[in-house]
Coordinates of C-alpha atoms in Angstrom, one line a residue:
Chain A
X192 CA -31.4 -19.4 48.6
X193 CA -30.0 -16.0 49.4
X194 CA -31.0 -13.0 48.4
X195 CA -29.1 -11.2 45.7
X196 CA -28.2 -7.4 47.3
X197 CA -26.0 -4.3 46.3
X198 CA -23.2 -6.8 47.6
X199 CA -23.3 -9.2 45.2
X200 CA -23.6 -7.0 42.5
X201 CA -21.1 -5.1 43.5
X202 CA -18.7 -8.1 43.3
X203 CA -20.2 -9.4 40.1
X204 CA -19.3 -5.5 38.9
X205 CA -16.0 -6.0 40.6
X206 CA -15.2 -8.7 38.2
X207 CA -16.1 -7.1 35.1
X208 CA -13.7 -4.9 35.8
X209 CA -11.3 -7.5 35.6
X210 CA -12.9 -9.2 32.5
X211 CA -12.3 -5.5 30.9
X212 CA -8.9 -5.0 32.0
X213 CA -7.5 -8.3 31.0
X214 CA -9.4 -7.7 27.2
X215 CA -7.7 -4.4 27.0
X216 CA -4.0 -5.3 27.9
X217 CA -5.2 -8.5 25.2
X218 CA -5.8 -6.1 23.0
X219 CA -3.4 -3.5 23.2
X220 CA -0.3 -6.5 23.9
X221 CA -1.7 -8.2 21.2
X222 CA -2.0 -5.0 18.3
X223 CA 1.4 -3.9 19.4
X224 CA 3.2 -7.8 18.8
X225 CA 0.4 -8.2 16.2
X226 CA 1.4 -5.8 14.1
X227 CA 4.9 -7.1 13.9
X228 CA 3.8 -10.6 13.1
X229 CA 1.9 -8.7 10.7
X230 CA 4.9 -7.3 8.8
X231 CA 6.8 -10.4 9.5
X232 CA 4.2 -12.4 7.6
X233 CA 4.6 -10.3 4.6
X234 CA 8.4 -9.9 4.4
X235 CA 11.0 -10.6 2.0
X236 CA 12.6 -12.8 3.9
X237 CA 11.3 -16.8 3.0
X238 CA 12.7 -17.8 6.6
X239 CA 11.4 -14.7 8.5
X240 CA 7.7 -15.7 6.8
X241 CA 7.5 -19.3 7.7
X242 CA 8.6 -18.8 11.6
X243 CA 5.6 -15.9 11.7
X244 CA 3.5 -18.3 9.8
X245 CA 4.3 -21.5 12.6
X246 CA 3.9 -18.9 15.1
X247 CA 0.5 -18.0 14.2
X248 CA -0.4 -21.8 13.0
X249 CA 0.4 -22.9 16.8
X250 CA -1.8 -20.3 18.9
X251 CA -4.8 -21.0 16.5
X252 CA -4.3 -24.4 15.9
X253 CA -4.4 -25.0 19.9
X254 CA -7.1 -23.7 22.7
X255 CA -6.8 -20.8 24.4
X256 CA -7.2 -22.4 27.1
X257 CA -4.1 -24.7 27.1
X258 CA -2.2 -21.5 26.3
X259 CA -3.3 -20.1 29.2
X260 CA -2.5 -23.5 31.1
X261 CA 1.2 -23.3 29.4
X262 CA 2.4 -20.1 29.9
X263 CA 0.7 -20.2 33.7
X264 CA 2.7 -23.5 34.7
X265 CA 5.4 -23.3 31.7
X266 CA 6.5 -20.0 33.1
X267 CA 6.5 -21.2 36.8
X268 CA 9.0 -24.4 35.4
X269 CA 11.4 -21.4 34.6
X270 CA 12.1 -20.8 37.6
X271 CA 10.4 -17.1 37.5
X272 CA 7.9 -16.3 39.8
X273 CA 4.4 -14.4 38.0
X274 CA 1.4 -13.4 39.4
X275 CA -1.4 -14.4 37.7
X276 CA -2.0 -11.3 36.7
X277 CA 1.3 -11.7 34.5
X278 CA 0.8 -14.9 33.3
X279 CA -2.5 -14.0 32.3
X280 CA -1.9 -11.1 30.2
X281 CA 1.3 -12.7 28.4
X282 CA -0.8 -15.8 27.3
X283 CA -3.6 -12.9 25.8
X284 CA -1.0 -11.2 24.3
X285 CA 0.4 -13.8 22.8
X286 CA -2.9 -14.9 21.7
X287 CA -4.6 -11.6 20.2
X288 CA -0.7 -11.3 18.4
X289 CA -1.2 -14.3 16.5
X290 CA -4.7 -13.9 15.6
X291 CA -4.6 -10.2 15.2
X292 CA -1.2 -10.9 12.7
X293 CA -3.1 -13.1 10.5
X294 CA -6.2 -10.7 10.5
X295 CA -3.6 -7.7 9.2
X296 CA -1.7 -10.0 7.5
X297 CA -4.3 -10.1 4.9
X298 CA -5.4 -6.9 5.5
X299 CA -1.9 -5.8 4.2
X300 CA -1.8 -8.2 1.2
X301 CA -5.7 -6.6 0.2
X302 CA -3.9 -2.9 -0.3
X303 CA -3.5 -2.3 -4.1
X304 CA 0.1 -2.9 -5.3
X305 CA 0.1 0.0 -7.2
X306 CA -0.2 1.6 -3.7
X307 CA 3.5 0.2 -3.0
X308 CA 4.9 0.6 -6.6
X309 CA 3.6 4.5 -6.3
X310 CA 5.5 4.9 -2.8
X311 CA 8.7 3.0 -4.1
X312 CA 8.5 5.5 -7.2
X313 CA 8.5 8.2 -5.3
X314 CA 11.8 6.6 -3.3
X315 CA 9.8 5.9 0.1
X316 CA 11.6 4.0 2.2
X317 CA 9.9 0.9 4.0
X318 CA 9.0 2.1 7.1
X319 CA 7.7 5.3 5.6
X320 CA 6.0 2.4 2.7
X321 CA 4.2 1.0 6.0
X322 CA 3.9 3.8 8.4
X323 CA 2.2 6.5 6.1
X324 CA 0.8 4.3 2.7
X325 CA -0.5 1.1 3.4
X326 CA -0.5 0.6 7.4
X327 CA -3.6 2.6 7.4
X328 CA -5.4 1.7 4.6
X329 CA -4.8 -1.9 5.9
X330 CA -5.9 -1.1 9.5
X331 CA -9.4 0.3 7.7
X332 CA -9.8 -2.8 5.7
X333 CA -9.4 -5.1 8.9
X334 CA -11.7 -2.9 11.2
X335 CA -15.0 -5.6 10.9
X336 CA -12.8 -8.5 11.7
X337 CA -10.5 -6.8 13.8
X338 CA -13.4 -5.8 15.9
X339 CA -15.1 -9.2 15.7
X340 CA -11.8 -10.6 17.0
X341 CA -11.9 -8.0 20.0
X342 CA -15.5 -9.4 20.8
X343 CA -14.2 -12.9 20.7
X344 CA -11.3 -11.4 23.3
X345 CA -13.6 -10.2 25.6
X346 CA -15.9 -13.8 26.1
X347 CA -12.4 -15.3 25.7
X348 CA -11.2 -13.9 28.6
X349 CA -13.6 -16.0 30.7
X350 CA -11.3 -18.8 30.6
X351 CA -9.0 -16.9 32.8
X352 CA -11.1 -18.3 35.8
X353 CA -9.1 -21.9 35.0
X354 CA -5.9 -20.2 36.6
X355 CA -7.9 -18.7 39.8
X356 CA -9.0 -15.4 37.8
X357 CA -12.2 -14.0 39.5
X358 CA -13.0 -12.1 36.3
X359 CA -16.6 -11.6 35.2
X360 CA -17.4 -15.4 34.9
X361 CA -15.5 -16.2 38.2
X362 CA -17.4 -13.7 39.6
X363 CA -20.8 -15.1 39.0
X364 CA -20.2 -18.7 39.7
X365 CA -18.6 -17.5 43.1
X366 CA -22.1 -15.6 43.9
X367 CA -24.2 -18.3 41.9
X368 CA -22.7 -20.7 44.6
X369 CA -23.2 -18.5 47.4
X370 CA -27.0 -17.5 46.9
X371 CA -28.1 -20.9 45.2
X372 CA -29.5 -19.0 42.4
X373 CA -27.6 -19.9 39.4
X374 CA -30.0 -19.4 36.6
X375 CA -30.6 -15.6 37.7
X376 CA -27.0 -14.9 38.4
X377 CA -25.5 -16.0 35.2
X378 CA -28.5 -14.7 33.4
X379 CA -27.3 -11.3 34.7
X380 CA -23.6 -12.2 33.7
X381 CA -24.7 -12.8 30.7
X382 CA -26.3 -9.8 30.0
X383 CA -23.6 -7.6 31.1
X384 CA -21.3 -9.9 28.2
X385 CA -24.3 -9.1 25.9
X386 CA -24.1 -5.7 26.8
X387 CA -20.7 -5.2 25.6
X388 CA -20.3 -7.6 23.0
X389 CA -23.5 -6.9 21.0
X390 CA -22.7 -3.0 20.3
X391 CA -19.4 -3.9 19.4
X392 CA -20.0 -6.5 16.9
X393 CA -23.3 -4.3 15.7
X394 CA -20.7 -1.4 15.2
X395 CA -18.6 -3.7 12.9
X396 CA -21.2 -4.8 10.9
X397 CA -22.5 -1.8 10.6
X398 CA -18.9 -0.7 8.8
X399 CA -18.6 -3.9 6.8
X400 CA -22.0 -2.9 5.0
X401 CA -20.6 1.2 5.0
X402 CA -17.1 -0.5 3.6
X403 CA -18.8 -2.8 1.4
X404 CA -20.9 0.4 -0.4
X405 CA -18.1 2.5 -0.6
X406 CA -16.2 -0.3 -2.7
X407 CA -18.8 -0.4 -5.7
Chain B
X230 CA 28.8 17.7 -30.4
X231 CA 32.1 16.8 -28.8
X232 CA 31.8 13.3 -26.9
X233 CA 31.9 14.9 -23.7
X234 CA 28.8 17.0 -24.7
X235 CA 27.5 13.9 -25.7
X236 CA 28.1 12.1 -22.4
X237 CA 26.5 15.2 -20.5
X238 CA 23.5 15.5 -22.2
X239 CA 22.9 12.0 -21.8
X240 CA 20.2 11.6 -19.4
X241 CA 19.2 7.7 -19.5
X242 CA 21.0 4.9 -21.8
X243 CA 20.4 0.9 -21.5
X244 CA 22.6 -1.4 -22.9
X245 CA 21.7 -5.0 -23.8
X246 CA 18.8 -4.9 -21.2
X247 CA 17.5 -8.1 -20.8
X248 CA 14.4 -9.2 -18.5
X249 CA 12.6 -12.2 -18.0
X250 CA 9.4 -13.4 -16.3
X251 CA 10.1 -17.2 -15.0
X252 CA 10.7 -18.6 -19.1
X253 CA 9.1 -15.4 -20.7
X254 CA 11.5 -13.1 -22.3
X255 CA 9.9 -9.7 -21.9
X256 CA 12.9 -7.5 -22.8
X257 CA 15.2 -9.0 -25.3
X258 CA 18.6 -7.0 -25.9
X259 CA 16.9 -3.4 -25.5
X260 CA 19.8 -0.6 -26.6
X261 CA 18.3 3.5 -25.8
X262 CA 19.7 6.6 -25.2
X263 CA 18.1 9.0 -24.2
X264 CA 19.1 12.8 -24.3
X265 CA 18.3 15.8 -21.6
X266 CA 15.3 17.5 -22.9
X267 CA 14.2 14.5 -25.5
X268 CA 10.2 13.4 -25.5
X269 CA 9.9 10.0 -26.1
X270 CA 6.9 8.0 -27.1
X271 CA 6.7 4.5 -26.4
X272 CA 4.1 2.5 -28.5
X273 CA 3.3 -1.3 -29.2
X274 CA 0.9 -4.1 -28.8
X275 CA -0.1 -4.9 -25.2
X276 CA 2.3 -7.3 -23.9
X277 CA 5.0 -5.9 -26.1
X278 CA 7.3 -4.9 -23.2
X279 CA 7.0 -1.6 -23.2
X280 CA 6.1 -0.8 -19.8
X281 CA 8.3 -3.5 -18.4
X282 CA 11.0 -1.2 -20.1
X283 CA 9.8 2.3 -18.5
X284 CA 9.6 0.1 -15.2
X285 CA 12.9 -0.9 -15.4
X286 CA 14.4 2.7 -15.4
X287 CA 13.2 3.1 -11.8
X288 CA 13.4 0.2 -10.6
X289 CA 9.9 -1.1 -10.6
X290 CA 11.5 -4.3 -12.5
X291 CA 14.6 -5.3 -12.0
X292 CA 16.7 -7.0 -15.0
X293 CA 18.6 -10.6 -15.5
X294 CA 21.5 -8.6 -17.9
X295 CA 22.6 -5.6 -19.6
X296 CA 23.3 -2.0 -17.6
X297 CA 21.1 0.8 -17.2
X298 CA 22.4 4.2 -16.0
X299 CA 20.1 7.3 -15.4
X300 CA 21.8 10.8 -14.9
X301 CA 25.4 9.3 -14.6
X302 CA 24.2 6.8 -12.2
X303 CA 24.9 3.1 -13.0
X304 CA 21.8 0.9 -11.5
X305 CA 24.4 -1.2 -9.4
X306 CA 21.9 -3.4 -7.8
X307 CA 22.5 -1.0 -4.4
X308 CA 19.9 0.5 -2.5
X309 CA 21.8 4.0 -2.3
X310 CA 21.6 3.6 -6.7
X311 CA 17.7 3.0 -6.3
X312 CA 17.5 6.0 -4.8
X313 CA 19.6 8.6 -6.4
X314 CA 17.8 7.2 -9.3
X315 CA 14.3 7.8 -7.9
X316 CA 15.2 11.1 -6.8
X317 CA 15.5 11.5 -10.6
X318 CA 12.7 9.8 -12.1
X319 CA 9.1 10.7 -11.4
X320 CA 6.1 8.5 -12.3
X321 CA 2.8 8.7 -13.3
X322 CA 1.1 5.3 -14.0
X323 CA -2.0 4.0 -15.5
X324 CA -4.4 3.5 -12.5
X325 CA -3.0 7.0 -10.9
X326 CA -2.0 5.3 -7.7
X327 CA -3.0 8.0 -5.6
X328 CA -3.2 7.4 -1.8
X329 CA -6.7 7.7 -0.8
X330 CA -6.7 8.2 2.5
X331 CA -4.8 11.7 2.0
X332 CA -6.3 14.6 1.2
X333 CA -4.7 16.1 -2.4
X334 CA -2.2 18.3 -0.6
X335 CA -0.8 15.4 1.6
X336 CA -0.6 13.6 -1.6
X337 CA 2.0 15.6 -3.1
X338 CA 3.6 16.6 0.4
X339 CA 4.6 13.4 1.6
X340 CA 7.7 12.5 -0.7
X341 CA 9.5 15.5 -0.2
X342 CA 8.9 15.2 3.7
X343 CA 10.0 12.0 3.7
X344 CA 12.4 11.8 1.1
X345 CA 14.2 15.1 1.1
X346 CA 13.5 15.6 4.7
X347 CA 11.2 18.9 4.3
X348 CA 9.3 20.4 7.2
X349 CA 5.7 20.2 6.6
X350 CA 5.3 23.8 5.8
X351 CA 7.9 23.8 3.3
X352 CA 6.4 21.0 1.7
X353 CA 3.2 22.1 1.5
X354 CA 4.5 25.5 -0.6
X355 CA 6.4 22.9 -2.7
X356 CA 2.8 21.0 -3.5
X357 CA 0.8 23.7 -3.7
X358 CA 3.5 25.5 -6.6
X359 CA 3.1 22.4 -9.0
X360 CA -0.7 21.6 -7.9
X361 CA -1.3 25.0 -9.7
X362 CA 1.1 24.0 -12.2
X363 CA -1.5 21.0 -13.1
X364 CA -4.3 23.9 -12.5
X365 CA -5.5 22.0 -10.1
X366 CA -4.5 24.1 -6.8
X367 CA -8.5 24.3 -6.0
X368 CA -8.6 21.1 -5.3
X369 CA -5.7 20.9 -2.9
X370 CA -8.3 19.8 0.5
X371 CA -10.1 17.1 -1.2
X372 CA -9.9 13.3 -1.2
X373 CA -9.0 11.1 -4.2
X374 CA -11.6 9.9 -4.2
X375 CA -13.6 13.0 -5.1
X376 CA -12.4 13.8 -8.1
X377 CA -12.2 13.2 -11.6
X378 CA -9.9 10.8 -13.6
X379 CA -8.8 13.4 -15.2
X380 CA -8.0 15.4 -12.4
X381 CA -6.9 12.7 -10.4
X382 CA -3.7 11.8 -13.2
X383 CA -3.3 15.8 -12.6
X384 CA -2.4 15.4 -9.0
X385 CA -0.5 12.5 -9.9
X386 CA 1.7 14.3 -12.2
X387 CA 2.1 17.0 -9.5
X388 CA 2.8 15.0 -7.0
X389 CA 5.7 13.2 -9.3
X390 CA 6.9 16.8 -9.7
X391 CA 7.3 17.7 -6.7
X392 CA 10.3 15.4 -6.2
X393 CA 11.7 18.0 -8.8
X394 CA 12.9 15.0 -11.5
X395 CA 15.0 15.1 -14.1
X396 CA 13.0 12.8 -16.1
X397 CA 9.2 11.8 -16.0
X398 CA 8.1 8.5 -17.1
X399 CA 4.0 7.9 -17.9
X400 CA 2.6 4.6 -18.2
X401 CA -0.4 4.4 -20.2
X402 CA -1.5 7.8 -18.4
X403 CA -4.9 8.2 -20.5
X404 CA -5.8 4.5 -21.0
X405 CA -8.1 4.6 -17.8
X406 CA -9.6 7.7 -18.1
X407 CA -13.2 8.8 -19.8
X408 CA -12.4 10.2 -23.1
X409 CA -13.8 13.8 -22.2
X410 CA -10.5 14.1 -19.5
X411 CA -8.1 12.6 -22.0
X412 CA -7.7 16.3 -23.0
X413 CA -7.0 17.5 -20.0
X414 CA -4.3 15.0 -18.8
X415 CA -2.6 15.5 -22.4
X416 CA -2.3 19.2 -22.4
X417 CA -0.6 18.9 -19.0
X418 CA 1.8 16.7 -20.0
X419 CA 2.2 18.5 -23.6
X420 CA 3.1 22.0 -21.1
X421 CA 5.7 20.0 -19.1
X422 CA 7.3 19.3 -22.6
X423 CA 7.5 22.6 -23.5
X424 CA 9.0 23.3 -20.5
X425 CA 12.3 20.8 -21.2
X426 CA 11.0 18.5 -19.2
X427 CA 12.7 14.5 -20.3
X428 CA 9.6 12.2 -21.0
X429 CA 9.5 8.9 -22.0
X430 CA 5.2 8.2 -22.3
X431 CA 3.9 5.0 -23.1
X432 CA 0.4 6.0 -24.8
X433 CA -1.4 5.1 -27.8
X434 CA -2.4 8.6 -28.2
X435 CA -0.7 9.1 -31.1
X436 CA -1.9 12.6 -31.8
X437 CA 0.0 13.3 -29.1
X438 CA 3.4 11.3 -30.3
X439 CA 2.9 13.9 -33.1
X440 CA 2.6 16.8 -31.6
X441 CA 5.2 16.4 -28.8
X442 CA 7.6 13.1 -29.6
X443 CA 11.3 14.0 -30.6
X444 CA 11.1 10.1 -31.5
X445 CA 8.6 7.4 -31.5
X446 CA 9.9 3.8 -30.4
X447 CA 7.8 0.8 -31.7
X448 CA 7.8 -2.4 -29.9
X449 CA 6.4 -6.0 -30.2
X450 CA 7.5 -9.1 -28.3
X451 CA 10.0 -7.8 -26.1
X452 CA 11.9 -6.2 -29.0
X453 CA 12.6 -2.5 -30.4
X454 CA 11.5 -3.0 -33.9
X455 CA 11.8 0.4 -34.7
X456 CA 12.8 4.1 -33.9
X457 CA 12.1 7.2 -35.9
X458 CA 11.0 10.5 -35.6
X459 CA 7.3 11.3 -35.4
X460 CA 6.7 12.1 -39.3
X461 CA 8.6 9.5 -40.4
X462 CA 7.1 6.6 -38.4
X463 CA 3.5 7.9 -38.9
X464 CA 3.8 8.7 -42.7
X465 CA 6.7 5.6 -43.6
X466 CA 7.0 2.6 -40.9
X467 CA 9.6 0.1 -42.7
X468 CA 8.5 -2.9 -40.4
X469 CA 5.8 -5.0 -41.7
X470 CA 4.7 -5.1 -37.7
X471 CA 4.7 -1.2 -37.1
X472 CA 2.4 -1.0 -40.6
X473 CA -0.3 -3.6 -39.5
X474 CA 0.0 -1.8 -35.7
X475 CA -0.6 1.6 -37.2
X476 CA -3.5 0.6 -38.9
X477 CA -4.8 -0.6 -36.5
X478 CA -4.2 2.1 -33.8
X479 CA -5.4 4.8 -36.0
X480 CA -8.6 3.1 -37.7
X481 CA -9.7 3.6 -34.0
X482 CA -8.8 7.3 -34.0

């Protein structure tokens, strides 16, 4: 058994940077397509709402895991060379988009319709409509599972070891097999998930119940 | 009045106006004219059509037949006709509709940012004028959600106003408010008659219909039954249906 030193941790630490990187391009990839799939959902167009309803039926109707699997290889078959980097943050994007659409998608639908019928009276124009009436009071309604989503992003993110991702996970099982002491380094990866996660999801509880009063 | 006159002053007419929901026939062959200046008061069971009708001038609803035109603007079924017509037509509904994550102010300053491309500052001079029109200027930094019913329909008839409309259309304005603010919400809108303003309200206050209606429209089932001024509907309704409503709307009163 070796010893665990500031060396180790540093490259368990080195990999949580990764493991928050990858999360926040999920995130921020995935709100900006997620919002479109989003509006797509809820347009007038029949055609325009089933292909955002098959797109979002396909990436949660399949593991993330064999998304990331596709888009690593399925990419490659294209001809275009990606990092993994790349790959990587396309398949999360992809990912967070469809479930982050679905998450609005209601969110959107759960606005008042005399919200709309007031801005169409006063002769807003849809992207006005969106932007300035119900975008944000959707985005308010969604915050608990939008942030319980964000949680599942970040321990989701994990599986980006498959493709040869040293992220946070990576990270540990490279030490663990270095030092022989499994059981203590992943107890410390885990904590260092727990340590992020658990505020996070606390926080969006903690808005549910505020959200939940300020309804009755 | 020469027909030209007549023509001018014609602010809103629907002819033949019918409307359907999937096999219910909420409008059936509705005929109205309505002059610049005229108060109308809209009254009927629930379910009678009658703010289907008011919807349809704005475009809330859209009709299966007939043609509506509102200031000399035929409702084509173009998105340009929508909204010259909006421009025209404010609204004040039921269940205010105010936005609630904007404060009072940026309630009443959004449309004509948005709409008549005002600056922010210019906007805001326009909502505060006709927030202190309602009497409600004191208000102006709140939420919503921190005010009264009453006050609330206020700011929703200011911010309707401050699109500057030729014609204001209420649906049911009092029905969801407390009956201390009823008062409150009626003697605003009974000002903005005084002032010329075109109404057509949908209330069952009728002490209102009296006080401000140039006419009083009765409906049931889709239909105009009947149409009269205010002293003659209240004091002799010729329909059988407009006698047994009257009771009962005014044994509650």
């Amino acid at each position: 058994m070796g010893p665990i030193g500031a060396n180790e941790f540093l490259f368990i630490l080195h990999g949580l940077k990764w493991t928050a990187l990858l999360a926040i391009i999920g995130f921020i990839g995935g709100g900006v397509f997620g919002i479109l799939i989003a509006l797509t959902r809820v347009s007038k167009s029949p055609a325009a709402r089933a292909t955002a309803a098959a797109y979002i039926g396909l990436f949660q109707g399949t593991p993330l895991l064999m998304q990331l699997f596709v888009v690593y290889y399925g990419v490659a078959l294209l001809g275009i060379n990606v990092s993994a980097w790349l790959a990587v943050a396309i398949a999360f994007t992809l990912h967070a988009s469809a479930f982050l659409g679905e998450i609005w998608r209601g969110s959107i639908q759960a606005v008042p319709k005399g919200q709309t019928e007031a801005a169409n009276a006063l002769g807003l124009h849809y992207v006005s409509r969106m932007k300035d009436v119900i975008l944000p009071q959707a985005l308010k309604i969604s915050m608990p599972a939008t942030i319980g989503f964000l949680v599942q992003l970040i321990k989701g993110t994990s599986l980006a070891a498959i493709v040869g991702f040293i992220e946070l996970a990576r990270a540990g099982q490279i030490i663990s097999n270095q030092t022989y002491r499994p059981l203590l380094v992943f107890g410390i990866v885990g904590a260092i998930y727990f340590i992020i996660c658990w505020p996070l999801s606390h926080f969006g509880t903690a808005l549910e119940k505020r959200m939940a009063k300020a309804a009755r | 009045m020469t027909a030209s006159d007549n023509t001018q002053s014609m602010l809103i007419s629907l002819e033949k106006v019918e409307k359907w929901y999937g096999a219910f026939h909420a409008l059936k062959d509705i005929n109205l004219t309505v002059r610049k200046g005229e108060k109308i008061v809209l009254c009927g069971p629930s379910g009678s059509g009658k703010s289907t009708l008011i919807r349809c001038i704005n475009v809330l609803e859209t009709i299966e037949s007939g043609q509506i035109t509102v200031a000399g603007r035929v409702l084509d079924g173009s998105g340009k006709a929508v909204d010259a017509i909006r421009r025209e037509v404010g609204m004040v509904f039921q269940n205010f509709n105010l936005f609630p994550h904007m404060t009072v102010l940026q309630n009443c300053a959004l449309a004509p940012m948005r709409v008549r491309g005002m600056g922010r500052a210019e906007a805001e001079t326009l909502a505060r004028k006709y927030l202190e029109r309602v009497r409600i200027l004191d208000q102006a930094d709140k939420y919503p959600a921190q005010l009264s019913g009453g006050q609330q329909q206020r700011v929703a008839i200011a911010r309707a106003l401050c699109l500057e409309p030729k014609i204001m259309l209420f649906d049911e304005p009092t029905s969801a408010l407390d009956p201390e603010m009823v008062k409150e919400v009626l003697d605003t809108m009974i000002s903005l008659a005084r002032d010329g303003m075109t109404m057509i309200c949908v209330t069952h206050e009728m002490g209102f219909a009296r006080q401000v209606a140039d006419r009083v429209i009765f409906m049931a089932s889709g239909e105009i039954i009947e149409e009269a001024e205010p002293d003659v509907f209240f004091t002799s309704p010729k329909h059988e249906r407009t006698k047994t409503f009257l009771g009962e709307i005014l044994a509650h009163h």
